[in-house]
PDB file of C-alpha atoms in Angstrom:
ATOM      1  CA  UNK V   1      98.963  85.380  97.948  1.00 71.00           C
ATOM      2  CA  UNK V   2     101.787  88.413  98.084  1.00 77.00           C
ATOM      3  CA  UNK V   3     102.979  86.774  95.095  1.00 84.00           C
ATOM      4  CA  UNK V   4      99.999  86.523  93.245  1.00 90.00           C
ATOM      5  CA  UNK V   5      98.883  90.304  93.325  1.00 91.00           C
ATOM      6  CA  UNK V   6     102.318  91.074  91.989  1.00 90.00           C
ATOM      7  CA  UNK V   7     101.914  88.808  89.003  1.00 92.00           C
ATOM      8  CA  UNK V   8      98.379  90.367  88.668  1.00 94.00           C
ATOM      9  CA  UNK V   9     100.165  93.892  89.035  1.00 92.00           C
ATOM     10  CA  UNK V  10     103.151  93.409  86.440  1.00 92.00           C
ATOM     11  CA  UNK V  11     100.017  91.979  84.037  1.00 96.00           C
ATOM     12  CA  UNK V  12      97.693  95.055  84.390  1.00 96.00           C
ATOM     13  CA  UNK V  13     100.829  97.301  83.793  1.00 93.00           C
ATOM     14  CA  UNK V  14     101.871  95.609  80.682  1.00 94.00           C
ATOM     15  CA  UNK V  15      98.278  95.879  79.810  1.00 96.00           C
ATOM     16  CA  UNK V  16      97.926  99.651  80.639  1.00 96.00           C
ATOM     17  CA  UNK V  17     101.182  99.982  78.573  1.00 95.00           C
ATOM     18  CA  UNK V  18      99.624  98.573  75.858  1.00 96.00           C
ATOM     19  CA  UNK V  19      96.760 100.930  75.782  1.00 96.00           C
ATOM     20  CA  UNK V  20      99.242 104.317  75.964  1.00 96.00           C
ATOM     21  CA  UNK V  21     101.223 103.320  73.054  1.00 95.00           C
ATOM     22  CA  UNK V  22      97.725 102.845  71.162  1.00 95.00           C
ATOM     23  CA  UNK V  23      96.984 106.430  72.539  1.00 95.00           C
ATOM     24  CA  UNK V  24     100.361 108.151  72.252  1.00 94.00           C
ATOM     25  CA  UNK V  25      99.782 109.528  68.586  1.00 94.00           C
ATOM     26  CA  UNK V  26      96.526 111.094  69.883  1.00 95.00           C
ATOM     27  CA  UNK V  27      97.518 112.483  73.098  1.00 95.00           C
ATOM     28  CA  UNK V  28     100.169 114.091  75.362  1.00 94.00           C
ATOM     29  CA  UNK V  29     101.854 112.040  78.350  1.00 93.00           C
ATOM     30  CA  UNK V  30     100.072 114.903  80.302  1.00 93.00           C
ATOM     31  CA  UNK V  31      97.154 114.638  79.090  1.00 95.00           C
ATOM     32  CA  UNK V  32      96.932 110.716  79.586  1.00 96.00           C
ATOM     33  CA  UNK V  33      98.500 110.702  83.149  1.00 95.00           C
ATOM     34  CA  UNK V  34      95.295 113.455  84.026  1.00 96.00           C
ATOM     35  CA  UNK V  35      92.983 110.816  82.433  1.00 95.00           C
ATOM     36  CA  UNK V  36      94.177 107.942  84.707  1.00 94.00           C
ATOM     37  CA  UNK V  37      94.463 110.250  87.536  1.00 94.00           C
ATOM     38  CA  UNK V  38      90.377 111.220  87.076  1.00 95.00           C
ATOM     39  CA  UNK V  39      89.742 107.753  86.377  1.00 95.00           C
ATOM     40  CA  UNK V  40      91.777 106.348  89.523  1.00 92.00           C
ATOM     41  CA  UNK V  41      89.786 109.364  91.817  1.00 95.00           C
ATOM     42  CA  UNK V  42      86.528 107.698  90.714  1.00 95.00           C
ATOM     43  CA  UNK V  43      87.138 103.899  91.125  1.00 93.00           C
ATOM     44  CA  UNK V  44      89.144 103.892  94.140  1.00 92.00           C
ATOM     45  CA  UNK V  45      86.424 106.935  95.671  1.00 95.00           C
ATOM     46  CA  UNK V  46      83.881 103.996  94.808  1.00 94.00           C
ATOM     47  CA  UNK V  47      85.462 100.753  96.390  1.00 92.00           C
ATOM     48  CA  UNK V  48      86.374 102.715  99.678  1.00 94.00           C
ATOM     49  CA  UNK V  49      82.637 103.733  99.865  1.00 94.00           C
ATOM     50  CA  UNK V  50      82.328  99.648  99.104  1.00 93.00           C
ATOM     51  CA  UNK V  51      84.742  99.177 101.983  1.00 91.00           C
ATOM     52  CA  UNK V  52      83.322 101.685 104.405  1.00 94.00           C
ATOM     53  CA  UNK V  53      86.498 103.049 104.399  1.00 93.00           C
ATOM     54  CA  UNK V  54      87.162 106.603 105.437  1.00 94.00           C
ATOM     55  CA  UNK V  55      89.933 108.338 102.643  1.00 94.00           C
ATOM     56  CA  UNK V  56      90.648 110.882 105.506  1.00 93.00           C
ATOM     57  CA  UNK V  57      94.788 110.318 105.994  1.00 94.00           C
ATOM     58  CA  UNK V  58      96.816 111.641 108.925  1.00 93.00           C
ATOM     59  CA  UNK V  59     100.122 111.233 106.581  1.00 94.00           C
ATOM     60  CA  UNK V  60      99.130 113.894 104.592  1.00 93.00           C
ATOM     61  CA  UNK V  61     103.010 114.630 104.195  1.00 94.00           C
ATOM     62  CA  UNK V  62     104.102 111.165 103.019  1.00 94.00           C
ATOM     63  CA  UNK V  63     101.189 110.944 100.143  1.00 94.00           C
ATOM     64  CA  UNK V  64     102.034 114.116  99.028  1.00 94.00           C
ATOM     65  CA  UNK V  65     105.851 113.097  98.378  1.00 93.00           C
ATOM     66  CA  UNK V  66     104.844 109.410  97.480  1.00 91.00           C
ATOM     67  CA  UNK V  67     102.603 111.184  94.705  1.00 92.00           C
ATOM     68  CA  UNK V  68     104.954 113.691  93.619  1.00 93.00           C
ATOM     69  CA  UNK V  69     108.045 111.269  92.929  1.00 93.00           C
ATOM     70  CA  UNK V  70     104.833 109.011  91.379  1.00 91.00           C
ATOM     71  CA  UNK V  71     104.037 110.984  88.648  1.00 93.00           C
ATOM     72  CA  UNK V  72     107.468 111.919  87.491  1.00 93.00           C
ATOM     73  CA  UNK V  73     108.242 108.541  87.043  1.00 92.00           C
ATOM     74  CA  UNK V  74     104.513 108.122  85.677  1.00 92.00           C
ATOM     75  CA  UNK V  75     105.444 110.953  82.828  1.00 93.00           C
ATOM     76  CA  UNK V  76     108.533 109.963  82.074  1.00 94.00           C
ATOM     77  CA  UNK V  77     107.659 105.989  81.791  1.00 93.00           C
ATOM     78  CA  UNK V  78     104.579 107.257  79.211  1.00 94.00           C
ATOM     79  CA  UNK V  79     106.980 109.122  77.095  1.00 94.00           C
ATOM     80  CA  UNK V  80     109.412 106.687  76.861  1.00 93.00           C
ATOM     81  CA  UNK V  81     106.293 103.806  76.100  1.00 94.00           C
ATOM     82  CA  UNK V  82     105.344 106.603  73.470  1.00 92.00           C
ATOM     83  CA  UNK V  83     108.402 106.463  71.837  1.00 90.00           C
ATOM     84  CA  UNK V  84     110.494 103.490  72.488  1.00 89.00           C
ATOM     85  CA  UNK V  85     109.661  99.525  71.676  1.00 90.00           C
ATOM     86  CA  UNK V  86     107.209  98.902  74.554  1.00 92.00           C
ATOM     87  CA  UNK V  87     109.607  95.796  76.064  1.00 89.00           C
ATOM     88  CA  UNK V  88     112.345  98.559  75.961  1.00 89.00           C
ATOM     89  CA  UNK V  89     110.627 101.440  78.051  1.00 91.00           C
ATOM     90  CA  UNK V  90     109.496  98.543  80.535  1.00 91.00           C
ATOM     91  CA  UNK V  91     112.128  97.269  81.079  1.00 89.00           C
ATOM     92  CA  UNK V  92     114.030 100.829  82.118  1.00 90.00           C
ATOM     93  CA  UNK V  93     111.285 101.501  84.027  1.00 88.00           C
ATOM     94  CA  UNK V  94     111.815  98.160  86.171  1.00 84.00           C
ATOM     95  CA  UNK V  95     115.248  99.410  86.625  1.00 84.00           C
ATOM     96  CA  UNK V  96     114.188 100.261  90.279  1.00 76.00           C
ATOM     97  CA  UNK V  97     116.601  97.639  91.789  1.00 75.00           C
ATOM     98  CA  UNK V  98     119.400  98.518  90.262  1.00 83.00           C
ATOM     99  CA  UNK V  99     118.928 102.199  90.931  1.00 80.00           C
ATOM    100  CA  UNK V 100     118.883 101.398  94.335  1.00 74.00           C
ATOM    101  CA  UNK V 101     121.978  99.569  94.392  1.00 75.00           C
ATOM    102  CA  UNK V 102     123.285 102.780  93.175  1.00 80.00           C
ATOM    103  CA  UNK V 103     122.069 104.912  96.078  1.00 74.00           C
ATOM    104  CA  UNK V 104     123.310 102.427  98.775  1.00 70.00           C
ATOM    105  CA  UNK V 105     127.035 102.563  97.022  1.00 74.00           C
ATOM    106  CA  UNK V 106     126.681 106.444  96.590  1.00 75.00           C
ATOM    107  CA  UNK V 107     125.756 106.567 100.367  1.00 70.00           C
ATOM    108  CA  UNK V 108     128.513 104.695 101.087  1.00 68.00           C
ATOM    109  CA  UNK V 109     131.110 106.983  99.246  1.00 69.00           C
ATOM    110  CA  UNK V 110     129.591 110.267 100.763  1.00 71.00           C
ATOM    111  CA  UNK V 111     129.689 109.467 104.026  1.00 68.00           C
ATOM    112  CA  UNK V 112     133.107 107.469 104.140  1.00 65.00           C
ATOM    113  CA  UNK V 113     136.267 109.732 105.970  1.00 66.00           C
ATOM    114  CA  UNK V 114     139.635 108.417 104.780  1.00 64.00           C
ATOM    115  CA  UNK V 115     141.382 107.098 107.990  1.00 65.00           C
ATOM    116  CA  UNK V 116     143.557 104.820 109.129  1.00 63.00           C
ATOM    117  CA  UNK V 117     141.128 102.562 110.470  1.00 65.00           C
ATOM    118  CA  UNK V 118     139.256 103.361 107.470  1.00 61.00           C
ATOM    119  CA  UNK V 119     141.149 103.098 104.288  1.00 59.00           C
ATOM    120  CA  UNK V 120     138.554 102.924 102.130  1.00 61.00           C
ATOM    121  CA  UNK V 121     134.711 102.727 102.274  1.00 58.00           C
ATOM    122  CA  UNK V 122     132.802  99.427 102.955  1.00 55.00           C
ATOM    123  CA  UNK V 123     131.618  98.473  99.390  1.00 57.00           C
ATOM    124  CA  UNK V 124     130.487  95.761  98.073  1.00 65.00           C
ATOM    125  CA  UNK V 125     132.303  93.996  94.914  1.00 72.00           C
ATOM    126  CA  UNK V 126     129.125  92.025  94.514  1.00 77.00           C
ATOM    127  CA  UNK V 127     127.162  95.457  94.680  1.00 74.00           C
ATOM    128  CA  UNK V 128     128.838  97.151  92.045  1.00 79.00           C
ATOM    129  CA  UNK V 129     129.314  94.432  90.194  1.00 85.00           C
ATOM    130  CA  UNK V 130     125.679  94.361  89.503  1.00 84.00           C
ATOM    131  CA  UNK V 131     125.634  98.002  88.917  1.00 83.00           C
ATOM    132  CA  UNK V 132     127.710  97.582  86.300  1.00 86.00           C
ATOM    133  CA  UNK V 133     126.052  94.899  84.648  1.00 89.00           C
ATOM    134  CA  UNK V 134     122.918  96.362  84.455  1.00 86.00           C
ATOM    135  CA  UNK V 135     123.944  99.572  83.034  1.00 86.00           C
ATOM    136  CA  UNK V 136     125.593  97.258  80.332  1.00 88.00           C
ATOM    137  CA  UNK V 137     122.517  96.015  79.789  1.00 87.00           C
ATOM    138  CA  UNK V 138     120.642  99.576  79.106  1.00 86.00           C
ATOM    139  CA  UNK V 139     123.691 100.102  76.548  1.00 82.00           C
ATOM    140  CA  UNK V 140     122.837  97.050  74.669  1.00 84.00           C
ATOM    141  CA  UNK V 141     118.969  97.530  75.048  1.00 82.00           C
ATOM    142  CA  UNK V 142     118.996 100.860  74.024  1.00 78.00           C
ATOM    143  CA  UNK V 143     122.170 100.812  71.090  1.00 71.00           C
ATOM    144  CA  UNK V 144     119.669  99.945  68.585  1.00 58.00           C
ATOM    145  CA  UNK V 145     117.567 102.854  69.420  1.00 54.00           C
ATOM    146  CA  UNK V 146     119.996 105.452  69.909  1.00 56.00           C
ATOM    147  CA  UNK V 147     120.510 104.956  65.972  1.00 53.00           C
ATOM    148  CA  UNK V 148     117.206 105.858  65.267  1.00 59.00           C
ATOM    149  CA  UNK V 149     117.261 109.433  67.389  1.00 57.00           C
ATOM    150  CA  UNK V 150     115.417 107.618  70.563  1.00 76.00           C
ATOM    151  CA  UNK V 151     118.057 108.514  72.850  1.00 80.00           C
ATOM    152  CA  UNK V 152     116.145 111.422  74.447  1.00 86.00           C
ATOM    153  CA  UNK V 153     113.232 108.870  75.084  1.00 88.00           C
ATOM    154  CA  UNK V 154     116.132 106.213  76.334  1.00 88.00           C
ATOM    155  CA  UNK V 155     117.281 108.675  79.210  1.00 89.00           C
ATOM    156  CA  UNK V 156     113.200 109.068  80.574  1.00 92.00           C
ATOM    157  CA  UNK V 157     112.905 105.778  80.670  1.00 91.00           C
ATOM    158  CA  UNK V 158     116.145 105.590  82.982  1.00 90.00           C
ATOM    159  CA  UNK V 159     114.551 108.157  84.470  1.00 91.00           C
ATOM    160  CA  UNK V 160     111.140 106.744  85.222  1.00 92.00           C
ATOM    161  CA  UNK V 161     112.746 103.581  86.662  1.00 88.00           C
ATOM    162  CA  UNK V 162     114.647 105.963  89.441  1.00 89.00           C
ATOM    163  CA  UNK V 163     112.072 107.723  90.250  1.00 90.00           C
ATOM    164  CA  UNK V 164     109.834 104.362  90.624  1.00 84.00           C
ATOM    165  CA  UNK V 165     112.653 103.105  93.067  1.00 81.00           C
ATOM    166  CA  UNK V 166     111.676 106.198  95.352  1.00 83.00           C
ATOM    167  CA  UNK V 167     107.473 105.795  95.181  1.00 84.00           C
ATOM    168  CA  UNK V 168     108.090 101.767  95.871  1.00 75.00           C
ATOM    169  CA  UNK V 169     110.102 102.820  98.878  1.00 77.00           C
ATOM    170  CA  UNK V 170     107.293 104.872  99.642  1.00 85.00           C
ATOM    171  CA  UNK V 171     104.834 102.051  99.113  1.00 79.00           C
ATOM    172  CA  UNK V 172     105.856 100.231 101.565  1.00 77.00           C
ATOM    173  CA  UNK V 173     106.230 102.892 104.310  1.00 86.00           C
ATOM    174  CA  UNK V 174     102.809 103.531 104.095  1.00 89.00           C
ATOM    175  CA  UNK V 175     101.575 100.171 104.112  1.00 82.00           C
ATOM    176  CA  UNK V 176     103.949  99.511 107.250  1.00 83.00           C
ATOM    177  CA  UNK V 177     102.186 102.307 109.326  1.00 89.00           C
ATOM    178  CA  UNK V 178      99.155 100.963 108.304  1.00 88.00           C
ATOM    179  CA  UNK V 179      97.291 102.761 105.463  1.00 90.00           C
ATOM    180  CA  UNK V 180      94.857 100.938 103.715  1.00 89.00           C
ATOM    181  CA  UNK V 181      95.610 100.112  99.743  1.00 84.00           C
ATOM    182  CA  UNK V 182      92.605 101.590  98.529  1.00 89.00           C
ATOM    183  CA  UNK V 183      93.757 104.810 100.409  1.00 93.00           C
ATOM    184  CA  UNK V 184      97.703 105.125  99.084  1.00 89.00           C
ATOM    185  CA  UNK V 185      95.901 104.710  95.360  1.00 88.00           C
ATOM    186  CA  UNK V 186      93.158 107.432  95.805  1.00 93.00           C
ATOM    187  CA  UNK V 187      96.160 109.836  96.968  1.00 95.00           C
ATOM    188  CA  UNK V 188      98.010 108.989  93.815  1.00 92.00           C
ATOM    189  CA  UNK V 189      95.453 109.552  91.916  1.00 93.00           C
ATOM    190  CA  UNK V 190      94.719 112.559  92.864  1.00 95.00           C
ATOM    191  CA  UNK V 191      98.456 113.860  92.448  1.00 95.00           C
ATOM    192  CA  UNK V 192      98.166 112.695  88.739  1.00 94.00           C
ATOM    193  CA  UNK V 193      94.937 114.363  88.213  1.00 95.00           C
ATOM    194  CA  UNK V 194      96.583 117.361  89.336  1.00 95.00           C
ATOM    195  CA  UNK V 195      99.858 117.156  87.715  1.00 94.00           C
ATOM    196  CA  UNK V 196      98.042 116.521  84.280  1.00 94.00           C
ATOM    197  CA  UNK V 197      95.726 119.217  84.704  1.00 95.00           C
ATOM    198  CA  UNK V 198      99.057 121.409  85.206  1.00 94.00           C
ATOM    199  CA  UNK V 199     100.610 119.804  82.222  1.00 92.00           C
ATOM    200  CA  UNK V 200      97.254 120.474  80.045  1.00 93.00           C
ATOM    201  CA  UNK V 201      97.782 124.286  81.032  1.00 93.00           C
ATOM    202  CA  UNK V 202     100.891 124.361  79.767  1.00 91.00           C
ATOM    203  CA  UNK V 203     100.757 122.476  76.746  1.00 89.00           C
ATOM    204  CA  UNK V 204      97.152 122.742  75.692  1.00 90.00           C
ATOM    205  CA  UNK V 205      94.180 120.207  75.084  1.00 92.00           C
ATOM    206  CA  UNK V 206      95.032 117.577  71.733  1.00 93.00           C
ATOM    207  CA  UNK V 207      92.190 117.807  69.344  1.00 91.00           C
ATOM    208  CA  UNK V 208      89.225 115.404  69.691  1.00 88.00           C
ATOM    209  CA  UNK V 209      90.142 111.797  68.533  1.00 89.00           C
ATOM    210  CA  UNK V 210      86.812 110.335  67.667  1.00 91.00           C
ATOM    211  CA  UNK V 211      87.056 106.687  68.944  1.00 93.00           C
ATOM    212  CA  UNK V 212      90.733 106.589  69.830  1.00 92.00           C
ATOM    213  CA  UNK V 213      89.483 108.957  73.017  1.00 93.00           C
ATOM    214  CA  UNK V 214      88.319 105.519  73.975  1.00 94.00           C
ATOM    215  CA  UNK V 215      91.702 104.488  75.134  1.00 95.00           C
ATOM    216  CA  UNK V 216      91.970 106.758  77.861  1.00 94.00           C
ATOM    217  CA  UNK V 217      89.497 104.420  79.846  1.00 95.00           C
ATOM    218  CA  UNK V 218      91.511 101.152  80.032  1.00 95.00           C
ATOM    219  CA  UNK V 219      94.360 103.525  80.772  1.00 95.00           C
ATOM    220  CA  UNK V 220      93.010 104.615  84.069  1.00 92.00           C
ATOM    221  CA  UNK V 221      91.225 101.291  84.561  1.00 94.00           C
ATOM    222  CA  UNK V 222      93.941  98.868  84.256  1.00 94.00           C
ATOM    223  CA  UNK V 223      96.485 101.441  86.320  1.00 90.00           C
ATOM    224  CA  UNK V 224      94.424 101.466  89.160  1.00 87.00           C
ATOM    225  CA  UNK V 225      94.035  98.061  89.459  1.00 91.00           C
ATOM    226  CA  UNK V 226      97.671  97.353  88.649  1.00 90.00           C
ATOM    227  CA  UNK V 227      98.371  99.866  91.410  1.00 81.00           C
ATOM    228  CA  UNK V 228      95.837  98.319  93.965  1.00 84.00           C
ATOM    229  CA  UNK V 229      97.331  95.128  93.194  1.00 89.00           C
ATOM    230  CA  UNK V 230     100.852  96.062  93.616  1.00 82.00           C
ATOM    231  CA  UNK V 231      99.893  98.313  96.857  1.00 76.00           C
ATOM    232  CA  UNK V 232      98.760  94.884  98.261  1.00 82.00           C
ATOM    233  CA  UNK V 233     101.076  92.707  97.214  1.00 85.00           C
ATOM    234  CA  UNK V 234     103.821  94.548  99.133  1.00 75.00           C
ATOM    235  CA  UNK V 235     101.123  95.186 101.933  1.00 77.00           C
ATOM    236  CA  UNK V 236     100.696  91.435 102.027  1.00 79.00           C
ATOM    237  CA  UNK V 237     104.621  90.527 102.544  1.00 77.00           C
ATOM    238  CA  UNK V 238     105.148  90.203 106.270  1.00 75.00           C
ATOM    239  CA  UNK V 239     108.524  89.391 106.003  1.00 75.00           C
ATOM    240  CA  UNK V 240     111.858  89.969 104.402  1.00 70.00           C
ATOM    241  CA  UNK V 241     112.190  87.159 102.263  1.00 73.00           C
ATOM    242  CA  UNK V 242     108.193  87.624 101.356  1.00 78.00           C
ATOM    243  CA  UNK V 243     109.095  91.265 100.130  1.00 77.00           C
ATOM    244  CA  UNK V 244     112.320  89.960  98.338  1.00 74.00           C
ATOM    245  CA  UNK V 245     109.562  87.510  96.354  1.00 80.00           C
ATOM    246  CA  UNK V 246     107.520  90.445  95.481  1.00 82.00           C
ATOM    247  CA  UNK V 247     109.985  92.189  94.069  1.00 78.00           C
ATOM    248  CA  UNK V 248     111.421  90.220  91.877  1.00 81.00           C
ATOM    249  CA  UNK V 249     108.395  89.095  90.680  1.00 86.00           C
ATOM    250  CA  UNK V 250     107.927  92.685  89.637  1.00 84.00           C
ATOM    251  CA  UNK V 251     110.480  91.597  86.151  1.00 88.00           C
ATOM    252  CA  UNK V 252     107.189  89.400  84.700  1.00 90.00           C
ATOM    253  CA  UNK V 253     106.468  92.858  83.663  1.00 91.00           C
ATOM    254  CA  UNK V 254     108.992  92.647  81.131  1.00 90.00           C
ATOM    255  CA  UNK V 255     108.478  89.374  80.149  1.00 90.00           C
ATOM    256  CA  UNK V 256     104.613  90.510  79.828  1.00 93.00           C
ATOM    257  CA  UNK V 257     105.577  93.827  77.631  1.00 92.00           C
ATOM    258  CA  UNK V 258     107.463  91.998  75.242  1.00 90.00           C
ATOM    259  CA  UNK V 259     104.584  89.113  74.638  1.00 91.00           C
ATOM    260  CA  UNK V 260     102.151  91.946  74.032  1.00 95.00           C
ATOM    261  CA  UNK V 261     104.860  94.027  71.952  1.00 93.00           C
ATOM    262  CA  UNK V 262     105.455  91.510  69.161  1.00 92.00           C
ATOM    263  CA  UNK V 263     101.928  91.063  69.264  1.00 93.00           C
ATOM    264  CA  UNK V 264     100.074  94.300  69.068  1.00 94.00           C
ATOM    265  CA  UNK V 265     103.128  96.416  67.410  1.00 92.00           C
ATOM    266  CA  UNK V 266     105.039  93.934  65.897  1.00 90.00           C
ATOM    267  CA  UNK V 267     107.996  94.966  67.812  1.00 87.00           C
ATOM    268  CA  UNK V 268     111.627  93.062  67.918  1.00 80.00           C
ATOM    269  CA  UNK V 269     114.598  93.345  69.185  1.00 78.00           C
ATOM    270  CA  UNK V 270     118.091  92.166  67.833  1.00 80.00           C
ATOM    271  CA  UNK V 271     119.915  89.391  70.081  1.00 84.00           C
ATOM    272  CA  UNK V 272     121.629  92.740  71.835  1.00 84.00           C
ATOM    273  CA  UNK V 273     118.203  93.810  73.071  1.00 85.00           C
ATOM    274  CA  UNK V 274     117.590  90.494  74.419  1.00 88.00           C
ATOM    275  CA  UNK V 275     120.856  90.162  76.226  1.00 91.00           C
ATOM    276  CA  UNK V 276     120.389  94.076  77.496  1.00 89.00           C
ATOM    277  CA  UNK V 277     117.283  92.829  79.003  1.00 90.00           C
ATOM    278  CA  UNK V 278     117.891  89.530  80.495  1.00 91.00           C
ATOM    279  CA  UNK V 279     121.417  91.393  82.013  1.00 91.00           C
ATOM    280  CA  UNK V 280     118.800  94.117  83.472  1.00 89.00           C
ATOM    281  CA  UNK V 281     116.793  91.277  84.711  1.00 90.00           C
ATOM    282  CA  UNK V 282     119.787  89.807  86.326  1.00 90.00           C
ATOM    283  CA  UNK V 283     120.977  92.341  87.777  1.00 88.00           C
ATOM    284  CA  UNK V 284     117.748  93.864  89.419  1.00 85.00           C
ATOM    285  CA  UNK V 285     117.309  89.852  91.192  1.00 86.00           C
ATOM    286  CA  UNK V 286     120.461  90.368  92.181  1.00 86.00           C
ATOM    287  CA  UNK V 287     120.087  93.657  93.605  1.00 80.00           C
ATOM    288  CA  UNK V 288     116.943  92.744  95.461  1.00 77.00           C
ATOM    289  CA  UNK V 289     119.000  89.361  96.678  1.00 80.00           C
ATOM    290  CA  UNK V 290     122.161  91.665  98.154  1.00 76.00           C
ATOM    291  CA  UNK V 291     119.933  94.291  99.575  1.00 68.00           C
ATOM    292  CA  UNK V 292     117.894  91.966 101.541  1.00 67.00           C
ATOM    293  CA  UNK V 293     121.170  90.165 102.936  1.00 66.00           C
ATOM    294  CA  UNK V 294     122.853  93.141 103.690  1.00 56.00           C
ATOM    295  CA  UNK V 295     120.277  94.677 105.737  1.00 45.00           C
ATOM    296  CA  UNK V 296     117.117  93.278 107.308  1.00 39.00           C
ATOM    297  CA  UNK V 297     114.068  94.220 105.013  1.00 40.00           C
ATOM    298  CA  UNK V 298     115.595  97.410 103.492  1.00 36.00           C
ATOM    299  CA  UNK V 299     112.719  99.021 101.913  1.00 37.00           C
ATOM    300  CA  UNK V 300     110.838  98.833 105.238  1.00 33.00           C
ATOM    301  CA  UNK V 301     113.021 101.987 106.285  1.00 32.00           C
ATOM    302  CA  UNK V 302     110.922 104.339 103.452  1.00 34.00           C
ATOM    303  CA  UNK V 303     109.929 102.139 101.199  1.00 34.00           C
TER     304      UNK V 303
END
């Protein structure tokens, strides 16, 4: 069933995707990341009421850093969607894996002391191996881009899918000490709400749409659920190899984003998109595969 939510998750993302790229020319990434928040207060206020569940949290702490690392990856991923071919900006934002490769070989590095029984530190070839793959893969997904002055929106969408490594860490740390999925999403939601309200003050209020203002409901509709779904499916993985399913199922996203981007936008890519994003693809399975086998269940530490 962990397996299912996640395919229901990478679906409702693609879908919510969908919707902000409809909405970009009308609003801000603020301004839509406020919307979802408002949107995610109300639903998920409404199904723990449904639940008799109590939204009263003694990890105050871990929300609040789950929600702030959230939305910066939430912003960024919007912006890039806004301006970038929407199997591009998914794809960077699914990047997670990778990026965490990254911060177990930069660990490794920092805390190695050149001795003699220590002559250099204990990396992987296999690990960076895959780094180095799937940053060759964001060069050939993004070359055609760059061209057409997209770089800037490139470089958020890297930056979405690092932050996103963090709040999946997070994910899963809650759901380990046992908060409730309903819960982790009304937390998030609030931190959006309040980070796009922020954003709003700073940047001011877009002019009324007419009937495009319509999008921002799906928006917040299909993120919750996406989130609820994804919440659970790592919730629902007992066990090492379980969570190793779940997250590579997380790359249907992709597959998902494109489908819907040559349909709705009439997006393509050149064969060196395509081989950017199956190396990306690659490389984030393999990064998931190495991670589990070198420690038991990594992302149970924080994730």
């Amino acid at each position: 069933m962990h397996a299912l939510w996640m395919l229901l998750a990478a679906f409702f993302f693609a879908s919510m995707g969908v919707c902000i790229k409809a909405a970009s020319p009308y609003f801000t990434p603020g301004e839509m990341v406020f919307y979802r928040g408002v949107i995610g207060v109300l639903m998920m206020a409404w199904l723990a009421r449904r639940q008799g569940l109590s939204l009263k949290t003694e990890y105050p702490g871990m929300h609040a850093w789950r929600s702030l690392i959230g939305v910066t990856s939430l912003v960024a991923w919007f912006y890039a969607i806004a301006h970038l071919p929407l199997a591009t900006a998914m794809t960077l934002n699914y990047m997670s894996s990778v990026w965490i490769a990254v911060f177990l070989l930069g660990a490794a590095l920092w805390t190695w002391r050149p001795s003699s029984e220590s002559p250099r530190p204990p990396i992987q070839a296999s690990l960076l191996g895959t780094i180095i793959v799937g940053f060759a893969g964001v060069v050939l997904l993004l070359r055609p881009n760059i061209n057409q002055d997209q770089a800037f929106a490139g470089m958020l969408g890297l930056m979405s899918g690092m932050a996103a490594a963090f709040a999946y860490m997070q994910v899963v740390a809650l759901s380990r000490i046992g908060e409730p999925e309903t819960r982790t999403v009304f937390y998030f939601a609030i931190g959006s709400g309040v980070a796009g309200a922020g954003t709003m003050v700073v940047t001011g209020v877009s002019p009324w749409a007419g009937w495009h203002t319509l999008w921002l409901i799906p928006i917040g509709v299909l993120a919750s659920i996406a989130q609820l779904c994804l919440t659970k499916a790592y919730a629902r993985a007992m066990t090492s190899r379980e969570t190793l399913v779940v997250a590579n199922l997380q790359y249907s996203g992709i597959i998902f984003g494109a489908i819907f981007g040559m349909l709705f936008f009439g997006d393509a890519m050149g064969f060196s998109g395509w081989l950017g994003m199956f190396l990306i693809i690659a490389s984030g399975i393999t990064a998931t595969v190495l991670r589990a086998r070198g420690a038991p269940d990594v992302p149970s530490e924080d994730h």
